[in-house]
Coordinates of C-alpha atoms in Angstrom, one line a residue:
Chain H
M30 CA -21.3 -32.5 -1.0
A31 CA -21.8 -33.1 -4.3
K32 CA -25.2 -34.5 -3.9
R33 CA -27.3 -32.2 -4.2
Y34 CA -28.3 -31.5 -7.4
R35 CA -31.8 -31.0 -8.1
N36 CA -32.8 -29.5 -11.1
A37 CA -31.0 -28.3 -14.7
G38 CA -30.7 -24.9 -13.4
E39 CA -28.3 -25.9 -10.7
I40 CA -26.2 -27.8 -13.0
T41 CA -26.2 -24.8 -15.8
F42 CA -25.0 -22.7 -12.8
D43 CA -22.0 -24.6 -11.7
V44 CA -21.1 -24.9 -15.4
F45 CA -21.2 -20.9 -15.9
N46 CA -19.2 -20.6 -12.5
Y47 CA -16.9 -22.6 -13.2
V48 CA -16.0 -21.5 -16.6
V49 CA -16.2 -17.6 -15.5
L50 CA -13.6 -18.1 -12.9
G51 CA -11.4 -19.8 -14.7
I52 CA -11.5 -16.7 -17.4
I53 CA -11.0 -14.5 -14.6
G54 CA -7.8 -17.0 -13.3
I55 CA -6.5 -16.8 -16.6
A56 CA -7.0 -13.4 -17.0
A57 CA -5.3 -12.1 -14.1
I58 CA -2.0 -13.4 -15.4
L59 CA -2.7 -13.2 -19.4
P60 CA -1.1 -10.5 -19.5
F61 CA 2.5 -11.5 -17.8
L62 CA 2.3 -14.1 -20.3
F63 CA 1.9 -11.9 -23.4
V64 CA 4.6 -10.0 -21.9
V65 CA 7.0 -13.1 -21.5
A66 CA 6.2 -14.4 -25.1
G67 CA 6.8 -10.8 -26.4
S68 CA 10.0 -10.1 -24.7
F69 CA 11.4 -13.4 -26.7
A70 CA 10.1 -12.2 -30.2
T71 CA 12.1 -11.2 -33.1
E72 CA 11.4 -8.1 -35.4
A73 CA 9.9 -10.4 -37.9
E74 CA 7.4 -12.0 -35.6
I75 CA 6.3 -8.7 -33.9
T76 CA 5.3 -7.4 -37.3
K77 CA 3.8 -10.3 -38.4
R78 CA 1.0 -11.0 -35.2
A79 CA 0.2 -8.6 -32.8
V80 CA -0.2 -11.1 -29.5
F81 CA 1.0 -14.3 -29.3
L82 CA 1.7 -16.9 -26.5
I83 CA 4.4 -19.0 -27.9
P84 CA 7.0 -17.4 -29.8
T85 CA 7.6 -19.4 -33.3
T86 CA 11.4 -18.5 -32.8
I87 CA 13.2 -17.6 -29.2
S88 CA 15.0 -14.9 -29.2
L89 CA 17.1 -13.9 -26.5
D90 CA 18.4 -10.4 -28.1
A91 CA 16.3 -8.0 -26.1
Y92 CA 17.7 -9.5 -22.9
R93 CA 21.2 -9.6 -24.4
F94 CA 20.8 -5.7 -24.9
I95 CA 19.5 -4.6 -21.9
F96 CA 21.9 -6.1 -20.2
S97 CA 24.8 -5.0 -22.7
T98 CA 25.2 -2.3 -20.3
D99 CA 25.1 -1.7 -16.4
T100 CA 22.4 0.4 -16.2
I101 CA 19.5 -2.3 -15.6
V102 CA 22.2 -4.4 -13.1
R103 CA 23.2 -1.5 -11.2
S104 CA 19.2 -0.4 -10.6
I105 CA 18.3 -3.9 -9.4
G106 CA 21.7 -3.7 -7.1
V107 CA 20.3 -0.4 -5.8
S108 CA 16.9 -2.5 -5.5
L109 CA 18.4 -5.0 -3.8
Y110 CA 19.9 -3.3 -1.5
V111 CA 17.1 -1.0 -0.1
T112 CA 14.7 -4.6 0.1
V113 CA 17.4 -6.5 2.2
I114 CA 18.7 -3.3 4.3
G115 CA 15.5 -1.8 4.3
T116 CA 13.6 -5.2 5.5
A117 CA 15.9 -5.5 8.3
V118 CA 15.8 -2.1 9.5
N119 CA 11.8 -2.3 9.5
L120 CA 11.9 -5.3 11.4
F121 CA 14.3 -4.2 13.7
F122 CA 12.5 -1.0 14.7
T123 CA 9.3 -2.7 14.7
V124 CA 9.8 -5.4 17.0
T125 CA 12.0 -3.2 19.5
M126 CA 9.0 -0.5 19.8
A127 CA 6.5 -3.3 19.7
Y128 CA 7.9 -5.2 22.6
P129 CA 8.1 -2.3 25.4
M130 CA 4.5 -1.2 24.0
A131 CA 3.2 -4.7 24.7
K132 CA 3.5 -4.3 28.1
R133 CA 0.5 -3.0 29.8
Y134 CA 2.6 -1.9 33.0
L135 CA 4.9 0.3 31.1
M136 CA 4.7 4.0 32.2
G137 CA 3.7 6.2 29.4
R138 CA 2.4 3.2 27.1
N139 CA -0.8 4.9 26.6
L140 CA 0.7 8.1 25.4
I141 CA 2.8 6.4 22.9
L142 CA 0.3 4.3 21.6
N143 CA -2.0 7.5 21.1
L144 CA 1.2 9.3 19.6
V145 CA 1.4 6.3 17.0
I146 CA -2.4 6.1 16.2
F147 CA -2.8 10.0 15.2
T148 CA 0.0 9.7 12.4
M149 CA -2.5 7.2 10.9
L150 CA -5.0 9.7 10.9
F151 CA -2.7 12.7 10.2
G152 CA 0.6 13.5 8.7
G153 CA 2.5 16.4 7.7
G154 CA 2.3 15.3 3.9
M155 CA 4.5 15.3 0.9
I156 CA 6.1 18.5 1.2
P157 CA 7.2 18.9 4.8
T158 CA 8.3 15.3 4.9
Y159 CA 10.4 16.1 1.8
L160 CA 12.0 18.9 3.6
V161 CA 12.7 17.5 6.6
I162 CA 14.7 14.4 4.2
R163 CA 16.7 17.4 2.7
E164 CA 17.3 19.0 6.3
L165 CA 18.5 15.7 7.2
H166 CA 20.9 15.6 4.1
L167 CA 19.3 12.3 3.0
L168 CA 18.5 13.5 -0.5
D169 CA 20.0 11.5 -3.3
T170 CA 21.1 8.5 -0.7
L171 CA 19.8 5.1 -0.2
N172 CA 19.1 5.8 3.5
A173 CA 16.3 8.2 1.8
L174 CA 14.5 5.2 0.8
I175 CA 14.7 3.1 4.1
L176 CA 14.5 5.4 7.1
P177 CA 11.7 7.4 6.2
G178 CA 9.4 4.6 6.3
A179 CA 11.3 2.8 9.0
I180 CA 8.1 1.4 10.9
S181 CA 4.6 1.0 9.3
A182 CA 2.2 2.0 12.1
F183 CA -0.3 -0.3 11.3
N184 CA 2.3 -3.0 11.2
L185 CA 3.6 -1.9 14.6
I186 CA 0.4 -2.1 16.3
I187 CA -0.2 -5.6 14.9
V188 CA 2.9 -7.1 16.1
K189 CA 2.3 -5.1 19.6
N190 CA -1.0 -6.8 19.8
F191 CA 0.4 -10.2 19.1
F192 CA 3.2 -9.8 21.5
Q193 CA 0.5 -9.1 23.8
E194 CA -1.3 -12.5 23.4
L195 CA 1.9 -14.2 24.4
P196 CA 1.1 -16.3 27.3
A197 CA 3.0 -14.3 30.3
E198 CA 3.8 -17.6 32.5
M199 CA 6.5 -18.3 30.3
E200 CA 8.0 -14.7 30.5
E201 CA 7.3 -15.1 34.4
A202 CA 9.3 -18.4 34.3
A203 CA 11.9 -17.1 32.2
R204 CA 12.4 -14.1 34.5
I205 CA 13.0 -16.4 37.8
D206 CA 15.3 -18.1 36.0
G207 CA 17.0 -15.1 35.6
C208 CA 16.5 -13.8 32.1
T209 CA 16.7 -10.4 31.2
E210 CA 14.6 -8.2 29.3
L211 CA 16.5 -8.4 26.0
G212 CA 17.3 -12.3 26.5
L213 CA 13.7 -12.6 26.6
L214 CA 12.8 -10.9 23.6
W215 CA 15.2 -12.6 21.8
R216 CA 15.0 -15.7 23.4
I217 CA 11.3 -16.5 24.4
V218 CA 9.2 -13.6 22.4
L219 CA 10.9 -13.8 19.3
P220 CA 11.2 -17.6 18.2
L221 CA 7.2 -17.7 19.5
S222 CA 6.4 -15.0 16.9
K223 CA 8.3 -16.6 13.6
P224 CA 5.0 -17.0 11.8
V225 CA 4.1 -13.3 12.4
L226 CA 7.5 -11.8 11.4
A227 CA 7.9 -13.9 8.1
T228 CA 4.5 -12.5 7.3
F229 CA 5.7 -9.1 7.8
T230 CA 9.2 -9.4 6.3
L231 CA 7.5 -10.6 3.2
F232 CA 4.9 -7.6 3.5
Y233 CA 8.1 -5.3 4.5
A234 CA 10.4 -6.8 1.3
V235 CA 7.3 -6.5 -1.3
G236 CA 6.9 -3.0 -0.4
H237 CA 10.4 -1.9 -0.5
W238 CA 10.9 -3.8 -4.1
N239 CA 7.8 -2.1 -5.7
N240 CA 8.2 1.1 -3.8
F241 CA 8.2 3.9 -6.8
F242 CA 7.4 7.3 -4.9
S243 CA 10.2 7.7 -2.4
A244 CA 12.4 7.0 -5.2
L245 CA 10.8 9.8 -7.2
L246 CA 10.5 12.1 -4.3
Y247 CA 14.1 11.7 -3.0
I248 CA 16.6 10.6 -5.7
N249 CA 17.7 12.7 -8.6
D250 CA 21.2 10.7 -9.4
P251 CA 20.3 8.3 -12.2
S252 CA 22.9 5.9 -10.8
K253 CA 21.4 5.3 -7.6
W254 CA 17.9 4.9 -9.0
P255 CA 15.7 1.8 -8.2
L256 CA 14.5 -0.8 -10.9
Q257 CA 11.1 1.0 -10.3
V258 CA 12.1 3.9 -11.4
M259 CA 14.4 2.9 -14.2
L260 CA 11.7 0.8 -15.3
R261 CA 9.1 3.6 -15.9
Q262 CA 12.4 5.7 -17.8
I263 CA 12.6 2.8 -20.1
V264 CA 9.1 1.7 -21.0
M265 CA 7.1 4.6 -20.5
L266 CA 9.5 7.5 -21.2
S267 CA 11.0 5.3 -24.0
Q268 CA 14.6 6.3 -23.0
S269 CA 16.5 3.7 -24.7
A270 CA 19.3 3.7 -21.9
A271 CA 18.8 0.4 -21.4
G272 CA 21.5 -1.2 -23.8
D273 CA 24.4 0.1 -26.0
L274 CA 24.7 -1.0 -29.4
S275 CA 28.2 -0.1 -29.8
S276 CA 29.5 -2.4 -27.0
M277 CA 27.7 -5.6 -28.7
D278 CA 28.9 -7.8 -31.6
P279 CA 28.8 -5.6 -35.2
N280 CA 26.1 -8.2 -36.1
F281 CA 23.8 -8.1 -33.7
V282 CA 20.7 -6.5 -34.8
Q283 CA 19.2 -4.1 -32.3
P284 CA 16.0 -6.2 -31.3
P285 CA 12.4 -4.2 -31.1
E286 CA 11.8 -1.8 -28.9
Q287 CA 8.6 -3.3 -27.6
S288 CA 10.6 -6.6 -27.1
I289 CA 12.9 -4.6 -25.2
K290 CA 10.2 -3.2 -22.7
M291 CA 9.0 -6.3 -22.6
A292 CA 12.2 -7.8 -21.4
V293 CA 12.5 -5.5 -18.6
I294 CA 8.7 -5.8 -17.7
V295 CA 9.6 -9.4 -17.1
V296 CA 13.0 -8.9 -14.9
G297 CA 11.4 -6.3 -13.1
T298 CA 8.3 -8.9 -12.1
L299 CA 10.7 -11.8 -11.6
P300 CA 11.6 -11.4 -8.4
I301 CA 8.5 -11.3 -6.9
M302 CA 7.2 -14.5 -8.9
C303 CA 10.0 -16.1 -7.5
V304 CA 8.6 -15.1 -4.0
Y305 CA 5.0 -15.7 -5.0
P306 CA 4.7 -19.3 -3.0
F307 CA 6.0 -17.7 0.1
L308 CA 3.6 -14.7 -0.3
Q309 CA 0.7 -17.0 -0.7
K310 CA 1.4 -19.3 2.2
H311 CA 1.9 -15.9 4.4
F312 CA -0.3 -13.0 3.2
A313 CA -3.4 -13.9 3.8
K314 CA -2.8 -14.9 7.4
G315 CA -1.3 -11.1 7.6
V316 CA -4.8 -9.4 6.2
M317 CA -6.3 -11.5 9.0
L318 CA -4.2 -10.6 11.4
G319 CA -4.8 -6.8 10.4
S320 CA -8.3 -7.1 10.5
V321 CA -8.1 -7.9 14.4
K322 CA -8.7 -4.7 16.3
G323 CA -6.0 -2.7 18.2
Chain S
M15 CA -8.6 29.3 63.4
K16 CA -5.2 27.9 65.0
Q17 CA -6.7 24.4 64.8
G18 CA -7.6 24.8 61.3
A19 CA -4.2 26.6 60.2
A20 CA -2.5 23.2 61.7
L21 CA -4.8 20.8 60.1
G22 CA -4.2 22.6 56.7
A23 CA -0.5 22.5 57.5
A24 CA -0.8 18.8 58.0
E25 CA -2.6 18.4 54.8
V26 CA -0.1 20.0 52.6
S27 CA 2.5 17.9 54.4
A28 CA 0.9 15.1 54.0
G29 CA 0.5 15.8 50.1
T30 CA 3.9 16.8 49.5
S31 CA 5.0 13.1 51.2
F32 CA 2.3 11.6 48.9
R33 CA 3.4 13.1 45.9
R34 CA 7.3 12.9 46.7
S35 CA 6.8 9.1 47.3
R36 CA 4.8 8.8 44.2
R37 CA 7.6 10.2 42.2
E38 CA 9.8 7.9 44.0
Q39 CA 8.0 5.3 42.9
R40 CA 7.4 6.2 39.4
F41 CA 11.9 6.8 39.6
R42 CA 11.7 3.5 40.5
R43 CA 9.6 1.8 37.5
L44 CA 11.6 3.7 35.2
K45 CA 15.0 2.2 36.4
R46 CA 13.0 -1.1 36.8
D47 CA 12.1 -1.0 33.0
K48 CA 15.0 1.0 31.6
W49 CA 15.7 -1.7 29.0
L50 CA 12.0 -1.1 27.6
Y51 CA 12.7 2.4 27.2
I52 CA 15.9 1.8 25.5
L53 CA 14.2 -0.6 23.4
L54 CA 11.2 2.0 22.6
S55 CA 13.7 4.7 21.7
P56 CA 15.0 3.9 18.4
G57 CA 10.8 3.7 17.4
L58 CA 9.9 6.8 19.3
L59 CA 12.9 8.6 17.9
Y60 CA 11.5 7.6 13.9
F61 CA 8.0 8.7 15.1
L62 CA 9.2 12.3 16.1
L63 CA 11.5 12.6 13.3
F64 CA 9.6 11.3 10.4
K65 CA 6.0 11.9 11.6
Y66 CA 6.1 14.3 14.3
V67 CA 8.7 17.1 12.7
P68 CA 6.9 17.2 9.3
M69 CA 3.2 17.6 11.2
W70 CA 4.6 20.9 12.8
G71 CA 6.1 21.6 9.1
V72 CA 2.6 22.1 8.0
L73 CA 3.3 25.6 9.6
L74 CA 4.9 26.3 6.3
A75 CA 1.1 26.4 4.7
F76 CA 1.0 29.9 6.9
K77 CA 4.1 31.5 5.7
D78 CA 5.8 32.2 2.6
Y79 CA 8.7 30.1 2.8
Q80 CA 11.9 31.0 1.0
P81 CA 14.7 28.4 0.4
F82 CA 17.6 31.2 1.6
L83 CA 15.6 32.2 4.7
G84 CA 14.7 29.0 6.1
F85 CA 11.7 28.2 7.8
W86 CA 11.8 30.1 11.2
K87 CA 13.1 33.9 9.1
S88 CA 10.3 33.5 6.3
S89 CA 7.1 35.8 6.7
W90 CA 3.7 35.0 8.0
V91 CA 1.5 35.1 5.4
G92 CA -1.5 33.9 7.3
L93 CA -4.4 32.2 4.9
E94 CA -2.8 33.8 1.8
H95 CA -2.4 30.5 0.2
F96 CA -5.4 28.9 1.0
R97 CA -7.1 31.8 -0.5
T98 CA -4.9 31.5 -3.5
F99 CA -6.1 28.1 -3.9
F100 CA -9.9 28.2 -3.4
Q101 CA -10.0 31.3 -5.9
N102 CA -7.3 29.1 -8.9
P103 CA -9.9 27.3 -11.3
D104 CA -7.4 24.2 -10.6
F105 CA -9.1 23.9 -7.2
F106 CA -12.4 22.9 -8.8
M107 CA -10.5 20.7 -11.3
L108 CA -8.8 18.7 -8.5
L109 CA -11.8 18.4 -6.6
R110 CA -14.0 17.4 -9.5
N111 CA -11.6 14.6 -10.9
T112 CA -10.6 13.3 -7.3
L113 CA -14.4 12.9 -6.6
V114 CA -15.3 11.5 -9.9
L115 CA -12.8 8.7 -9.8
S116 CA -13.4 7.9 -6.4
L117 CA -17.2 7.3 -7.2
Y118 CA -16.2 5.3 -10.4
N119 CA -14.3 3.3 -8.0
L120 CA -16.9 2.9 -5.7
V121 CA -19.4 1.7 -8.5
F122 CA -17.2 -0.1 -10.8
F123 CA -14.5 -1.6 -8.3
F124 CA -16.5 -2.1 -5.0
P125 CA -18.9 -4.6 -5.9
A126 CA -16.3 -6.3 -7.9
P127 CA -14.3 -8.5 -5.2
I128 CA -17.9 -9.0 -3.4
I129 CA -19.3 -10.9 -6.5
L130 CA -15.9 -12.6 -7.2
A131 CA -15.6 -14.1 -3.5
L132 CA -19.9 -15.2 -3.9
L133 CA -18.8 -17.0 -7.2
L134 CA -15.8 -18.6 -5.4
N135 CA -17.8 -19.3 -2.7
E136 CA -19.9 -21.8 -5.0
V137 CA -17.1 -23.6 -6.2
R138 CA -17.2 -27.0 -4.5
L139 CA -14.1 -28.2 -6.2
S140 CA -11.4 -27.1 -3.4
F141 CA -8.7 -28.1 -6.1
Y142 CA -10.7 -25.7 -8.2
K143 CA -10.9 -22.9 -5.8
R144 CA -7.6 -22.8 -4.8
T145 CA -6.2 -22.8 -8.2
V146 CA -8.3 -19.7 -9.4
Q147 CA -7.4 -18.0 -5.7
T148 CA -3.8 -18.3 -6.4
L149 CA -4.1 -17.0 -10.2
I150 CA -6.3 -13.7 -9.1
Y151 CA -3.8 -12.7 -6.0
V152 CA -0.7 -12.5 -8.2
P153 CA -1.6 -8.9 -9.5
H154 CA -1.8 -7.4 -6.2
F155 CA 2.1 -7.9 -5.4
I156 CA 3.2 -6.4 -8.7
S157 CA 4.5 -2.9 -8.4
M158 CA 2.1 0.0 -10.1
V159 CA 5.1 0.5 -12.4
I160 CA 4.9 -2.7 -13.7
V161 CA 1.5 -2.3 -14.4
A162 CA 1.4 0.9 -15.8
S163 CA 4.3 -0.6 -17.8
I164 CA 2.1 -3.2 -19.2
S165 CA -0.7 -0.8 -20.1
Y166 CA 1.6 1.5 -21.9
V167 CA 3.0 -1.7 -23.8
F168 CA -0.4 -2.6 -25.1
L169 CA -2.2 0.3 -25.3
T170 CA 0.1 2.4 -27.2
T171 CA -0.5 3.5 -31.0
Q172 CA 3.0 2.2 -32.0
G173 CA 2.8 -1.7 -31.9
G174 CA 0.8 -2.1 -29.2
A175 CA -1.0 -5.4 -29.1
V176 CA -4.6 -3.9 -28.3
N177 CA -4.5 -0.8 -31.3
E178 CA -2.9 -3.7 -33.6
F179 CA -5.7 -5.5 -33.0
L180 CA -8.3 -2.8 -33.6
Y181 CA -6.4 -1.7 -36.3
T182 CA -6.8 -5.1 -37.9
V183 CA -10.5 -4.9 -37.3
T184 CA -11.9 -1.6 -37.7
G185 CA -9.0 0.3 -39.5
R186 CA -8.3 2.8 -37.1
K187 CA -6.5 2.9 -33.7
I188 CA -7.4 4.8 -30.4
D189 CA -4.8 6.6 -28.4
F190 CA -6.1 5.2 -25.1
L191 CA -2.7 6.6 -23.0
A192 CA -3.4 10.4 -24.3
N193 CA -7.4 10.4 -25.0
P194 CA -9.0 12.2 -21.9
D195 CA -12.1 10.0 -22.4
W196 CA -10.1 6.7 -21.6
F197 CA -8.6 7.9 -18.6
R198 CA -10.9 7.3 -16.1
P199 CA -11.8 3.5 -18.0
M200 CA -8.1 2.7 -17.6
I201 CA -7.6 3.5 -14.2
I202 CA -10.6 1.7 -13.1
L203 CA -9.9 -1.3 -15.2
Q204 CA -6.1 -1.6 -13.6
T205 CA -7.7 -1.3 -10.5
I206 CA -9.8 -4.1 -10.9
W207 CA -7.5 -6.0 -12.6
K208 CA -4.8 -5.5 -9.9
E209 CA -6.9 -5.5 -6.8
C210 CA -10.3 -7.3 -7.2
G211 CA -8.8 -10.5 -6.5
W212 CA -7.1 -9.6 -3.5
G213 CA -10.1 -8.2 -2.2
T214 CA -11.8 -11.2 -2.0
I215 CA -9.7 -12.6 1.0
I216 CA -11.8 -10.8 3.5
F217 CA -14.9 -11.7 2.5
L218 CA -13.6 -15.8 2.0
A219 CA -12.6 -15.4 5.3
A220 CA -16.1 -13.8 6.4
L221 CA -17.8 -16.8 4.4
A222 CA -15.9 -19.4 5.7
G223 CA -17.1 -18.8 9.3
V224 CA -20.8 -19.2 8.5
D225 CA -22.3 -22.4 9.9
V226 CA -22.5 -25.6 7.5
E227 CA -25.9 -26.4 9.4
Q228 CA -27.6 -23.4 8.4
Y229 CA -27.1 -24.5 4.8
E230 CA -28.1 -28.2 5.7
A231 CA -31.1 -27.1 7.2
A232 CA -32.2 -25.1 4.4
V233 CA -31.7 -27.5 2.1
V234 CA -34.1 -29.5 4.2
D235 CA -36.5 -26.8 4.1
G236 CA -36.6 -26.8 0.1
A237 CA -34.2 -23.5 -0.5
S238 CA -32.4 -23.6 -3.7
R239 CA -28.9 -22.1 -3.8
W240 CA -29.8 -18.8 -4.8
R241 CA -32.2 -18.4 -1.7
Q242 CA -29.2 -19.7 0.2
T243 CA -27.1 -17.2 -1.4
W244 CA -29.7 -14.5 -0.3
H245 CA -30.7 -15.8 3.3
I246 CA -27.6 -17.0 4.3
T247 CA -24.5 -16.1 2.6
L248 CA -25.3 -12.0 1.9
P249 CA -26.1 -11.5 6.0
A250 CA -22.9 -13.1 6.7
I251 CA -20.8 -10.8 4.8
R252 CA -23.2 -7.8 5.5
S253 CA -21.1 -6.0 8.2
T254 CA -17.6 -6.6 6.3
I255 CA -19.2 -4.9 3.5
V256 CA -20.7 -1.9 5.4
I257 CA -17.2 -1.7 7.6
L258 CA -15.2 -1.3 4.1
L259 CA -17.8 0.9 2.5
I260 CA -17.3 2.9 5.4
L261 CA -13.6 2.8 5.3
R262 CA -14.0 3.8 1.4
M263 CA -16.2 6.8 2.3
G264 CA -13.5 8.0 4.7
T265 CA -10.3 7.8 1.9
I266 CA -12.5 9.4 -0.8
L267 CA -9.8 12.1 -1.7
D268 CA -7.0 9.4 -1.8
N269 CA -7.1 8.2 -5.5
G270 CA -3.4 6.5 -5.2
F271 CA -0.8 8.9 -6.1
E272 CA 1.5 6.3 -7.9
Q273 CA -1.0 5.2 -10.5
I274 CA -2.5 8.4 -11.5
Y275 CA 1.0 10.0 -11.6
L276 CA 2.4 7.2 -13.9
M277 CA -0.6 7.2 -16.3
M278 CA -0.7 11.2 -16.5
N279 CA 0.6 13.2 -19.3
A280 CA 0.3 16.4 -20.8
L281 CA -2.8 15.6 -22.7
N282 CA -5.2 13.8 -20.2
R283 CA -3.9 16.1 -17.1
E284 CA -7.6 18.0 -16.9
V285 CA -9.0 14.7 -16.1
A286 CA -6.4 13.0 -14.2
E287 CA -4.5 15.5 -12.0
V288 CA -5.8 15.0 -8.2
F289 CA -4.6 16.7 -4.8
D290 CA -1.4 14.3 -4.6
T291 CA 0.0 14.6 -8.0
Y292 CA -1.0 18.5 -8.0
V293 CA 1.1 19.1 -4.8
Y294 CA 4.3 17.1 -5.9
A295 CA 4.0 18.9 -9.3
L296 CA 4.1 22.4 -7.6
G297 CA 5.9 21.4 -4.3
I298 CA 8.8 19.2 -5.5
T299 CA 9.4 20.1 -9.4
Q300 CA 8.2 23.7 -9.1
G301 CA 9.3 24.6 -5.8
A302 CA 6.2 26.5 -4.2
F303 CA 6.5 24.8 -1.0
S304 CA 4.6 27.1 0.9
Y305 CA 1.6 27.0 -1.5
S306 CA 1.7 23.3 -2.1
T307 CA 1.4 22.5 1.4
A308 CA -1.5 24.4 2.3
V309 CA -3.2 22.2 -0.3
G310 CA -1.9 19.0 0.8
L311 CA -3.0 20.3 4.4
F312 CA -6.0 20.8 2.7
K313 CA -6.6 17.9 2.0
S314 CA -5.4 16.1 5.1
V315 CA -7.8 17.7 7.0
I316 CA -11.0 17.2 5.0
G317 CA -9.2 13.5 5.1
V318 CA -9.7 13.6 8.7
V319 CA -12.9 15.1 9.0
L320 CA -14.3 12.4 6.7
V321 CA -12.6 9.8 8.6
L322 CA -13.7 10.0 11.7
G323 CA -17.0 11.4 10.5
T324 CA -17.7 7.9 8.7
N325 CA -16.2 6.0 12.1
W326 CA -18.9 7.9 13.9
L327 CA -21.3 7.3 11.6
A328 CA -20.2 3.2 11.5
K329 CA -20.6 3.4 15.4
K330 CA -24.1 5.0 14.9
S331 CA -25.0 2.4 12.7
G332 CA -24.3 -0.4 15.3
E333 CA -20.9 -1.6 13.5
S334 CA -17.6 -1.3 16.0
G335 CA -16.1 1.4 14.5
L336 CA -12.1 1.1 14.2
Y337 CA -11.1 3.8 16.8

């Protein structure tokens, strides 16, 4: 389609458009690049220039410092645990509920569907939910980060709709061959739904990794803080719990505070960047699934 | 007379047997689908325990909750907490901050993904388009804590890059993080940076559905690129824009707890505090459970009215609506 330039105005527009979009694209990731560069900086460099993309000397001191105690490592462990177990719980609850709800002949189906939709419209809110979590003795347990969000009503309805669209003939055939309901779900429906499940696995997993709100609400014990809470403590509240100078080589000079903070940010962002290619592949599909009406 | 009574009796017995057979039928269906109900139970339990029990817990808003008395024994106070809240000057502060932030969001953030999608749509080199898309989607997946942390690291007056730069150029520093005047622009810029790229997806999908023949016909008729955009591209995404606009109206009281909470501090609180952060501060940190539940309930109820109202409006205006 590159054939139809008819005047200088169109060429000017195209040049302008490509440049502007290029700038926007770079602006989207530039802060990260600065942070990554800054995390390798030394005191001397930081006082010399404020921003840079390529540090003249690469120093790993900030990373050595933040990993000198187990504070960060432990919070990464918490985040990983919540992400892995939490996502498994999400998938289990979502699939087991979506499957029966996809059966049009199921008695009580409409009532349940309306119960679910109503929760998208109205909720008890922060305090009543908090009190329920407290009554269940989930405060200060990692289950408080997993169970209260076990199902997203929105995702549930999308998965239900997807199950509903699957060809009924295959199920009929399997049933005639003596397949049980559970066997049907496990052997026929789930394998057919792999792409959708992959999308929701990623959505749920990113949600868990990035979740700050639940931990703020339900976890007081610093040893159970996920990485997001720890990040805020170190970067925004400037609590230098990140490292311990006394445990290090006496010649070790404490790295500049800015570098330490940037190193913590890099550590917090890295896992997302690692799965980003997969996210890219699946997420747009997920958004489009979401726009299909229930 | 007798005949009538007999007829009536016959009807009654027919009714009961009919009812009985229906009950039997139901029982048979329950039995046939028992595995489906077993599968359903964990999810159903989840919704009852974590969604419906708290919903019933909003009754706290009409009680004077004392932790040592518990939910049942705490006394009823009716609308007392609501009255206190509406008479409190905080109420107007919260309402103002919420509405101003939503308005800023609507004016400065809402059009951004539309413009970006239109620009992307004009790119003919698919490699370039894909690369830009890959870059601009990245911030969506980053947690709010990271976004706030990056803002802190760059904006702080103690060695933050932006302020170091300002200092060398103007000789002065601006305390963006504490200055109330900078709070709203900061929030909007964060939102634009984080969500603008992602927001283009839905418009690009709508644009992908446009029939290429329409453009070809327009070219034959001598339409410029600008006319093509105006007469073909924009009408193609108009209904998407309307729906998203309506959705936004329904959530006008939601400003996003995490972002506000992370960027708020004692110095900018007067422009930063919104309903959710207020509920958190009073309920969780100060333990005023009943009062904060009342504030939360007020916000939820207005929210429901707004969502249903805007949905009704959407249907009225010929769009399909959401419910």
